[in-house]
Each structure stands twice: as C-alpha cells, then as structure tokens.
mmCIF file of C-alpha atoms in Angstrom:
data_model
loop_
_atom_site.group_PDB
_atom_site.id
_atom_site.type_symbol
_atom_site.label_atom_id
_atom_site.label_comp_id
_atom_site.label_asym_id
_atom_site.label_seq_id
_atom_site.Cartn_x
_atom_site.Cartn_y
_atom_site.Cartn_z
ATOM 1 C CA MET I 1 111.733 319.649 96.032
ATOM 2 C CA ALA I 2 115.333 320.015 96.960
ATOM 3 C CA ALA I 3 117.441 321.112 94.290
ATOM 4 C CA LEU I 4 119.814 318.572 92.943
ATOM 5 C CA TYR I 5 123.641 319.266 92.042
ATOM 6 C CA ALA I 6 125.898 317.147 89.952
ATOM 7 C CA CYS I 7 129.088 315.084 91.074
ATOM 8 C CA THR I 8 132.207 316.953 89.579
ATOM 9 C CA LYS I 9 133.151 313.230 88.502
ATOM 10 C CA CYS I 10 130.222 310.974 87.891
ATOM 11 C CA HIS I 11 128.273 314.075 87.241
ATOM 12 C CA GLN I 12 125.322 312.487 88.655
ATOM 13 C CA ARG I 13 122.620 314.889 90.715
ATOM 14 C CA PHE I 14 122.408 314.375 94.426
ATOM 15 C CA PRO I 15 121.260 316.631 97.229
ATOM 16 C CA PHE I 16 123.566 319.299 98.265
ATOM 17 C CA GLU I 17 124.161 317.915 101.650
ATOM 18 C CA ALA I 18 125.843 314.557 99.605
ATOM 19 C CA LEU I 19 128.333 316.189 98.010
ATOM 20 C CA SER I 20 131.697 317.372 99.235
ATOM 21 C CA GLN I 21 132.291 321.110 100.284
ATOM 22 C CA GLY I 22 135.008 321.480 98.526
ATOM 23 C CA GLN I 23 135.268 319.339 95.495
ATOM 24 C CA GLN I 24 131.772 318.624 95.603
ATOM 25 C CA LEU I 25 132.007 315.018 94.863
ATOM 26 C CA CYS I 26 129.584 312.315 95.711
ATOM 27 C CA LYS I 27 130.440 309.594 98.652
ATOM 28 C CA GLU I 28 131.088 307.014 95.747
ATOM 29 C CA CYS I 29 133.759 308.610 93.780
ATOM 30 C CA ARG I 30 135.296 310.184 97.429
ATOM 31 C CA ILE I 31 135.943 306.624 98.040
ATOM 32 C CA ALA I 32 137.166 306.208 94.565
ATOM 33 C CA HIS I 33 139.128 308.819 94.148
ATOM 34 C CA PRO I 34 140.218 309.658 97.899
ATOM 35 C CA VAL I 35 142.438 312.926 98.360
ATOM 36 C CA VAL I 36 145.788 311.561 98.846
ATOM 37 C CA LYS I 37 149.043 313.275 99.044
ATOM 38 C CA CYS I 38 151.857 312.882 96.244
ATOM 39 C CA THR I 39 154.928 310.918 96.966
ATOM 40 C CA TYR I 40 157.219 313.472 95.514
ATOM 41 C CA CYS I 41 155.979 317.175 96.232
ATOM 42 C CA ARG I 42 153.978 315.841 99.229
ATOM 43 C CA THR I 43 150.843 317.739 97.965
ATOM 44 C CA GLU I 44 147.385 316.548 97.762
ATOM 45 C CA TYR I 45 145.626 315.929 95.007
ATOM 46 C CA GLN I 46 142.840 313.350 93.491
ATOM 47 C CA GLN I 47 144.014 309.895 93.000
ATOM 48 C CA GLU I 48 142.417 308.557 89.977
ATOM 49 C CA SER I 49 144.085 304.888 90.475
ATOM 50 C CA LYS I 50 145.541 303.392 93.101
ATOM 51 C CA THR I 51 149.065 303.023 91.059
ATOM 52 C CA ASN I 52 148.794 306.442 90.423
ATOM 53 C CA THR I 53 151.383 308.099 93.650
ATOM 54 C CA ILE I 54 152.462 311.594 92.219
ATOM 55 C CA CYS I 55 150.660 314.458 90.969
ATOM 56 C CA LYS I 56 149.835 315.214 87.503
ATOM 57 C CA LYS I 57 152.837 318.112 87.850
ATOM 58 C CA CYS I 58 155.661 316.074 89.032
ATOM 59 C CA ALA I 59 154.045 313.426 86.518
ATOM 60 C CA GLN I 60 154.875 315.536 83.474
ATOM 61 C CA ASN I 61 158.094 316.603 85.433
ATOM 62 C CA VAL I 62 159.499 313.312 85.750
ATOM 63 C CA GLN I 63 158.915 312.662 81.915
ATOM 64 C CA LEU I 64 161.036 315.939 81.345
ATOM 65 C CA TYR I 65 163.275 316.078 83.799
ATOM 66 C CA GLY I 66 163.635 312.404 85.320
ATOM 67 C CA THR I 67 163.636 311.060 88.748
ATOM 68 C CA PRO I 68 163.731 314.297 91.298
ATOM 69 C CA LYS I 69 166.298 314.542 93.886
ATOM 70 C CA PRO I 70 165.885 315.402 97.695
ATOM 71 C CA CYS I 71 165.646 319.425 98.048
ATOM 72 C CA GLN I 72 168.439 320.592 100.271
ATOM 73 C CA TYR I 73 166.484 322.784 102.123
ATOM 74 C CA CYS I 74 162.987 320.480 103.063
ATOM 75 C CA ASN I 75 164.298 317.336 101.921
ATOM 76 C CA ILE I 76 161.126 316.822 99.973
ATOM 77 C CA ILE I 77 162.140 314.403 97.221
ATOM 78 C CA ALA I 78 160.951 317.336 94.652
ATOM 79 C CA ALA I 79 164.438 318.881 93.072
ATOM 80 C CA PHE I 80 163.942 318.242 89.411
ATOM 81 C CA ILE I 81 165.943 321.146 88.431
ATOM 82 C CA GLY I 82 169.304 321.758 90.661
ATOM 83 C CA ASN I 83 169.596 320.961 94.023
ATOM 84 C CA LYS I 84 166.162 322.871 95.568
ATOM 85 C CA CYS I 85 162.489 322.060 94.578
ATOM 86 C CA GLN I 86 160.376 324.938 92.362
ATOM 87 C CA ARG I 87 158.771 325.596 95.951
ATOM 88 C CA CYS I 88 161.839 326.408 98.296
ATOM 89 C CA THR I 89 163.312 328.123 94.718
ATOM 90 C CA ASN I 90 160.488 330.470 94.550
ATOM 91 C CA SER I 91 160.089 331.294 98.283
ATOM 92 C CA GLU I 92 163.688 332.123 98.255
ATOM 93 C CA LYS I 93 163.238 334.430 95.969
ATOM 94 C CA LYS I 94 160.628 336.302 97.321
ATOM 95 C CA TYR I 95 161.444 336.220 100.802
ATOM 96 C CA GLY I 96 165.394 335.885 101.128
ATOM 97 C CA PRO I 97 167.229 333.023 102.744
ATOM 98 C CA PRO I 98 165.415 330.258 104.837
ATOM 99 C CA TYR I 99 165.249 330.038 108.935
ATOM 100 C CA SER I 100 165.432 327.212 110.856
ATOM 101 C CA CYS I 101 161.870 325.921 111.615
ATOM 102 C CA GLU I 102 160.305 325.828 114.799
ATOM 103 C CA GLN I 103 158.481 322.506 114.736
ATOM 104 C CA CYS I 104 161.096 320.114 112.694
ATOM 105 C CA LYS I 105 164.545 322.232 113.281
ATOM 106 C CA GLN I 106 165.283 322.203 109.356
ATOM 107 C CA GLN I 107 166.720 324.964 107.197
ATOM 108 C CA CYS I 108 163.657 325.785 105.277
ATOM 109 C CA ALA I 109 161.273 328.178 107.022
ATOM 110 C CA PHE I 110 160.812 331.337 105.282
ATOM 111 C CA ASP I 111 159.717 334.747 107.089
ATOM 112 C CA ARG I 112 157.473 336.300 104.996
ATOM 113 C CA LYS I 113 157.848 338.888 107.254
ATOM 114 C CA ASP I 114 153.989 339.116 108.495
ATOM 115 C CA ASP I 115 152.865 337.973 111.897
ATOM 116 C CA ARG I 116 149.256 337.048 110.644
ATOM 117 C CA LYS I 117 150.814 334.406 107.826
ATOM 118 C CA LYS I 118 152.120 332.609 110.845
ATOM 119 C CA VAL I 119 150.534 330.358 112.526
ATOM 120 C CA ASP I 120 150.188 331.015 116.323
ATOM 121 C CA GLY I 121 153.161 332.997 115.928
ATOM 122 C CA LYS I 122 155.724 330.662 115.312
ATOM 123 C CA LEU I 123 158.003 330.286 112.172
ATOM 124 C CA LEU I 124 156.646 326.929 110.556
ATOM 125 C CA CYS I 125 157.829 325.603 107.457
ATOM 126 C CA TRP I 126 155.563 324.367 104.663
ATOM 127 C CA LEU I 127 154.946 321.023 105.737
ATOM 128 C CA CYS I 128 154.690 321.763 109.321
ATOM 129 C CA THR I 129 152.465 324.586 108.479
ATOM 130 C CA LEU I 130 149.903 322.056 106.790
ATOM 131 C CA SER I 131 149.881 319.459 109.485
ATOM 132 C CA TYR I 132 149.342 321.803 112.192
ATOM 133 C CA LYS I 133 146.656 323.445 110.785
ATOM 134 C CA ARG I 134 145.189 319.960 109.805
ATOM 135 C CA VAL I 135 145.548 318.648 113.293
ATOM 136 C CA LEU I 136 143.944 321.977 114.826
ATOM 137 C CA GLN I 137 141.030 321.191 112.045
ATOM 138 C CA LYS I 138 140.561 317.862 113.613
ATOM 139 C CA THR I 139 140.465 319.313 116.957
ATOM 140 C CA LYS I 140 137.884 321.882 115.954
ATOM 141 C CA GLU I 141 135.910 319.641 114.859
ATOM 142 C CA HIS I 142 135.860 316.978 117.527
ATOM 143 C CA ARG I 143 135.128 319.662 120.164
ATOM 144 C CA LYS I 144 132.034 320.768 118.188
ATOM 145 C CA HIS I 145 131.426 317.583 117.958
ATOM 146 C CA LEU I 146 131.768 317.194 121.921
ATOM 147 C CA SER I 147 129.425 320.544 122.705
ATOM 148 C CA SER I 148 126.905 319.862 120.263
ATOM 149 C CA SER I 149 126.275 316.331 121.796
ATOM 150 C CA SER I 150 126.490 318.034 125.178
ATOM 151 C CA ARG I 151 123.756 320.188 123.999
ATOM 152 C CA THR I 152 121.624 318.029 122.757
ATOM 153 C CA SER I 153 122.061 315.837 125.994
ATOM 154 C CA HIS I 154 120.700 319.154 127.913
ATOM 155 C CA GLN I 155 117.675 319.856 125.681
ATOM 156 C CA GLU I 156 116.600 315.933 126.052
ATOM 157 C CA LYS I 157 116.673 316.645 130.193
ATOM 158 C CA GLU I 158 114.923 319.834 130.054
ATOM 159 C CA GLN I 159 111.753 317.811 127.692
ATOM 160 C CA TYR I 160 112.137 314.972 130.232
ATOM 161 C CA SER I 161 111.623 317.536 133.168
ATOM 162 C CA ARG I 162 108.741 319.174 131.212
ATOM 163 C CA LEU I 163 107.089 315.776 130.837
ATOM 164 C CA SER I 164 107.572 314.886 134.507
ATOM 165 C CA GLY I 165 104.593 316.459 135.691
ATOM 166 C CA GLY I 166 100.329 315.478 136.424
ATOM 167 C CA SER I 167 99.671 311.693 137.014
ATOM 168 C CA HIS I 168 102.316 310.278 134.975
ATOM 169 C CA TYR I 169 104.806 311.496 137.208
ATOM 170 C CA ASN I 170 106.622 308.703 138.343
ATOM 171 C CA SER I 171 106.497 306.870 135.109
ATOM 172 C CA GLN I 172 107.818 309.926 133.514
ATOM 173 C CA LYS I 173 110.398 310.349 135.790
ATOM 174 C CA THR I 174 111.259 306.699 135.564
ATOM 175 C CA LEU I 175 111.509 306.987 131.861
ATOM 176 C CA SER I 176 113.868 310.406 132.526
ATOM 177 C CA THR I 177 116.469 308.382 134.650
ATOM 178 C CA SER I 178 116.609 305.660 132.445
ATOM 179 C CA SER I 179 117.234 307.503 129.403
ATOM 180 C CA ILE I 180 119.847 309.992 131.394
ATOM 181 C CA GLN I 181 121.540 306.296 132.594
ATOM 182 C CA ASN I 182 121.725 304.948 128.983
ATOM 183 C CA GLU I 183 122.723 308.700 127.475
ATOM 184 C CA ILE I 184 125.818 308.630 130.185
ATOM 185 C CA PRO I 185 127.577 305.606 128.869
ATOM 186 C CA LYS I 186 127.095 306.701 125.395
ATOM 187 C CA LYS I 187 128.316 309.681 125.553
ATOM 188 C CA LYS I 188 131.259 307.824 127.671
ATOM 189 C CA SER I 189 131.832 305.444 124.615
ATOM 190 C CA LYS I 190 132.192 308.503 122.293
ATOM 191 C CA PHE I 191 134.753 310.161 124.456
ATOM 192 C CA GLU I 192 136.286 306.885 124.664
ATOM 193 C CA SER I 193 136.154 306.388 120.900
ATOM 194 C CA VAL I 194 137.742 309.986 119.846
ATOM 195 C CA THR I 195 141.305 308.589 119.194
ATOM 196 C CA THR I 196 144.459 309.850 117.293
ATOM 197 C CA ASN I 197 146.447 306.696 116.101
ATOM 198 C CA GLY I 198 145.565 304.426 119.050
ATOM 199 C CA ASP I 199 146.194 307.310 121.727
ATOM 200 C CA SER I 200 142.850 308.383 123.420
ATOM 201 C CA PHE I 201 141.986 311.403 125.589
ATOM 202 C CA SER I 202 139.511 311.973 128.174
ATOM 203 C CA PRO I 203 136.755 314.547 127.617
ATOM 204 C CA ASP I 204 137.915 316.912 129.950
ATOM 205 C CA LEU I 205 141.191 317.016 128.343
ATOM 206 C CA ALA I 206 139.756 317.776 124.755
ATOM 207 C CA LEU I 207 137.758 320.679 126.457
ATOM 208 C CA ASP I 208 140.710 322.166 128.102
ATOM 209 C CA SER I 209 143.279 323.850 126.274
ATOM 210 C CA PRO I 210 146.318 322.888 127.753
ATOM 211 C CA GLY I 211 145.107 318.803 127.307
ATOM 212 C CA THR I 212 144.249 320.152 123.322
ATOM 213 C CA ASP I 213 147.630 321.359 122.763
ATOM 214 C CA HIS I 214 148.778 318.251 124.341
ATOM 215 C CA PHE I 215 146.997 316.723 121.691
ATOM 216 C CA VAL I 216 148.091 318.630 118.900
ATOM 217 C CA ILE I 217 151.262 318.335 119.713
ATOM 218 C CA ILE I 218 151.411 314.448 119.778
ATOM 219 C CA ALA I 219 149.080 314.149 116.947
ATOM 220 C CA GLN I 220 151.524 316.643 114.833
ATOM 221 C CA LEU I 221 154.624 314.604 115.889
ATOM 222 C CA LYS I 222 152.678 311.480 114.930
ATOM 223 C CA GLU I 223 152.303 312.424 111.422
ATOM 224 C CA GLU I 224 155.606 313.777 111.590
ATOM 225 C CA VAL I 225 156.846 309.966 112.315
ATOM 226 C CA ALA I 226 155.075 309.129 109.506
ATOM 227 C CA THR I 227 155.973 311.448 107.291
ATOM 228 C CA LEU I 228 159.674 310.591 107.953
ATOM 229 C CA LYS I 229 159.125 306.870 107.848
ATOM 230 C CA LYS I 230 157.737 307.551 104.127
ATOM 231 C CA MET I 231 160.745 309.500 103.391
ATOM 232 C CA LEU I 232 163.037 307.038 105.029
ATOM 233 C CA HIS I 233 161.451 304.404 103.038
ATOM 234 C CA GLN I 234 161.674 306.465 99.640
ATOM 235 C CA LYS I 235 165.163 307.024 100.305
ATOM 236 C CA ASP I 236 165.669 303.391 100.981
ATOM 237 C CA GLN I 237 163.937 302.740 97.667
ATOM 238 C CA MET I 238 166.897 305.140 95.823
ATOM 239 C CA ILE I 239 169.751 303.756 97.780
ATOM 240 C CA LEU I 240 168.644 300.211 96.352
ATOM 241 C CA GLU I 241 168.375 301.656 92.765
ATOM 242 C CA LYS I 242 172.072 303.138 93.432
ATOM 243 C CA GLU I 243 173.053 299.794 94.783
ATOM 244 C CA LYS I 244 171.826 297.972 91.574
ATOM 245 C CA LYS I 245 173.225 300.165 89.062
ATOM 246 C CA ILE I 246 176.611 300.316 90.490
ATOM 247 C CA THR I 247 176.320 296.392 90.458
ATOM 248 C CA GLU I 248 175.731 297.000 87.016
ATOM 249 C CA LEU I 249 178.384 299.179 86.152
ATOM 250 C CA LYS I 250 180.476 296.952 88.029
ATOM 251 C CA ALA I 251 179.727 294.054 85.927
ATOM 252 C CA ASP I 252 180.381 295.771 82.941
ATOM 253 C CA PHE I 253 183.479 297.550 84.068
ATOM 254 C CA GLN I 254 184.663 293.723 84.873
ATOM 255 C CA TYR I 255 183.466 292.826 81.293
ATOM 256 C CA GLN I 256 185.195 295.544 79.482
ATOM 257 C CA GLU I 257 188.443 295.047 81.385
ATOM 258 C CA SER I 258 188.065 291.253 80.456
ATOM 259 C CA GLN I 259 187.922 292.369 76.792
ATOM 260 C CA MET I 260 190.485 294.631 76.957
ATOM 261 C CA ARG I 261 193.094 292.253 78.712
ATOM 262 C CA ALA I 262 192.257 289.437 76.227
ATOM 263 C CA LYS I 263 192.849 292.099 73.286
ATOM 264 C CA MET I 264 196.330 293.153 74.570
ATOM 265 C CA ASN I 265 197.139 289.502 74.966
ATOM 266 C CA GLN I 266 196.127 288.606 71.839
ATOM 267 C CA MET I 267 197.904 292.022 70.535
ATOM 268 C CA GLU I 268 201.005 290.694 72.441
ATOM 269 C CA LYS I 269 201.130 287.017 70.767
ATOM 270 C CA THR I 270 200.649 288.403 67.506
ATOM 271 C CA HIS I 271 203.670 290.706 68.118
ATOM 272 C CA LYS I 272 205.664 288.321 69.759
ATOM 273 C CA GLU I 273 205.444 285.913 66.041
ATOM 274 C CA VAL I 274 205.980 288.818 63.795
ATOM 275 C CA THR I 275 209.357 289.642 65.864
ATOM 276 C CA GLU I 276 210.359 285.950 65.994
ATOM 277 C CA GLN I 277 209.800 285.721 62.290
ATOM 278 C CA LEU I 278 211.774 288.914 61.659
ATOM 279 C CA GLN I 279 214.445 287.802 63.390
ATOM 280 C CA ALA I 280 214.753 284.295 61.793
ATOM 281 C CA LYS I 281 214.829 286.144 58.567
ATOM 282 C CA ASN I 282 217.598 288.412 59.589
ATOM 283 C CA ARG I 283 219.153 285.238 60.730
ATOM 284 C CA GLU I 284 218.906 283.679 57.131
ATOM 285 C CA LEU I 285 219.924 286.794 55.660
ATOM 286 C CA LEU I 286 222.898 287.161 58.057
ATOM 287 C CA LYS I 287 224.131 283.499 56.713
ATOM 288 C CA GLN I 288 223.263 284.344 53.105
ATOM 289 C CA ALA I 289 225.903 287.762 53.751
ATOM 290 C CA ALA I 290 228.362 285.383 55.181
ATOM 291 C CA ALA I 291 228.476 282.853 52.392
ATOM 292 C CA LEU I 292 228.685 285.374 49.699
ATOM 293 C CA SER I 293 231.468 287.124 51.268
ATOM 294 C CA LYS I 294 233.420 283.985 51.975
ATOM 295 C CA SER I 295 233.092 283.049 48.252
ATOM 296 C CA LYS I 296 234.410 286.519 47.203
ATOM 297 C CA LYS I 297 237.270 285.940 49.235
ATOM 298 C CA SER I 298 238.179 282.386 47.778
ATOM 299 C CA GLU I 299 237.643 284.134 44.182
ATOM 300 C CA LYS I 300 240.177 286.775 45.186
ATOM 301 C CA THR I 301 242.723 283.845 46.519
ATOM 302 C CA GLY I 302 242.498 282.326 43.611
ATOM 303 C CA ALA I 303 242.808 284.622 40.902
ATOM 304 C CA ILE I 304 246.118 286.015 42.875
ATOM 305 C CA THR I 305 247.642 282.134 42.817
ATOM 306 C CA SER I 306 246.559 281.383 39.169
ATOM 307 C CA PRO I 307 249.966 283.701 37.160
#
C-alpha cells in the first residue's frame, strides 16, 4: 500500500504525487489558495482570501508605518521607512551603491562581485532576475515535454515495427500507418498549443537555442509590461487618492477662510460701533464743558458789574 502524506493546509492525506513539490498542497488547496505576488513588495506568497492582496509582512508594516512610497531605486511601492525599500537598503549596505540593470535599465542592480550569482553573466535587478529565471524554467519544462512526447512516439514506432511480421503483416502495417498519421496531428496540436500570452512558436523554434532565446526575451518583456501596467495602475490610484486629499484640504481651507472673514467682519463692525459710541460720548462731554465754561464767564461778569 502506497504511503499517504498530509496537505499542509487542509491536513488531509494524499499520495505523494498529488501534492505540490514546494509547499506540499493538494489540488483543492492550490486552487483555493494560489501563489500570488504581493501588491507592495512583489514577493510571492500563499493567498488566504481573494480580498487579501498583500503579504503578512507588508500588512504589519502598513499598520506600523502607513501606506508605503515607491523606492527611489527599484520603484517598487515598498518604502515604508524613508525613500528606499528594505531590500534595496540591505543590498546597499552589503554590496554598495546600485548599478544599472541590463534589462530594465533602472539604477537598482547590486553587483555581488560573484559571476556565479549572475543570470547568464548579466547584472540584473531583483525583479528582472525573478522574471528571467521563471521564463527559463517555463522554457525548460516546454522542451522537456516536447522531448518526452517525441521519445514516446519513437517507442510506439518501434513497437509497431516489431508487431508488423508474420501473417498479420498487412493488417499491422495498416494499423501502424494509421496510428502514426493520427499521432502527427496530435503532436502538431501540442506544438501549436504551446503559447505564451497568445504568441505561438513552432517546434523547430522551441528546440533551437536562438529561437528559445527569442521566446525567453518575448515572454520576459510581456511580463515586464504586465508589471509596469500594475505599477501604473497603482500610481494612478495613488494620484487619485492624493487628488481627493487635495480637494478635501481645499474645501477645508475655503471653509476656514470664510469663517475667518466672517469673524473679521464681525470684529470690524463691533469696533466701528464702539468707536461711534465713544465719539458721541466725547461730543456730549465737549458740549457739557462748553456750557460750564460759559456759565462761569457769565458769573464772573455779573460779579464785576454788581458793585
């Protein structure tokens, strides 16, 4: 009896062949929890739900430091502290200032001084390295699949040739010919079905190294275009949020300005009323002073004329 192994998510037991190689997940868990890229740091993680688009580490950093900014080196939206993401900060401390990436031409590739750690002798940044390795792995799997299918076809042909002797020569020959003819369209359809984002390539191109290089470059460029589109969408969202915040600040500023003007108008009106009251009181006092001085003068003149 074959040994059974537990899935790391649902903990149900399956044969070893039914589990994924890396994380030991069954087919249902792989569909329910696919491996996706984090919206911020672009690392791959196991998605717990459809609404969860960032990894656990970035979720903790968002709670601690708020929404991140684009890194000044790699432009990945993962700069929670300062203007650089943690990956570029650590690489800069370890390997020195960054160099221009030979693929995306951004100043975000760090030279590790070791040619063995380069990808085909190229100095690439972290994102381009992942994309290049992923495309190479896909190409390797495609070539392996093509070689295995051609090997199976060759074995079938040998089996047909061994069975084509004796009294059943003609019937076996007819069977072999029809089987080979049926196999040719199958292989052709397999070659035609091997596409990358809608671009097909021929079997000669897949088995030939220059064609494979072209396929790798095309697939890598398409992945970079998709990445740039995602970054553009994220930046558009950031611009919309900033424009919304600017609109709210403008509305708040206009409200405060109107309140300040109303307060100033009220103060000016009150000051004018107080000034008018003081002026009226001053005029009244001046009249009283004039009347008093006039009465004193009349008393003096009367006292002089009385003897």
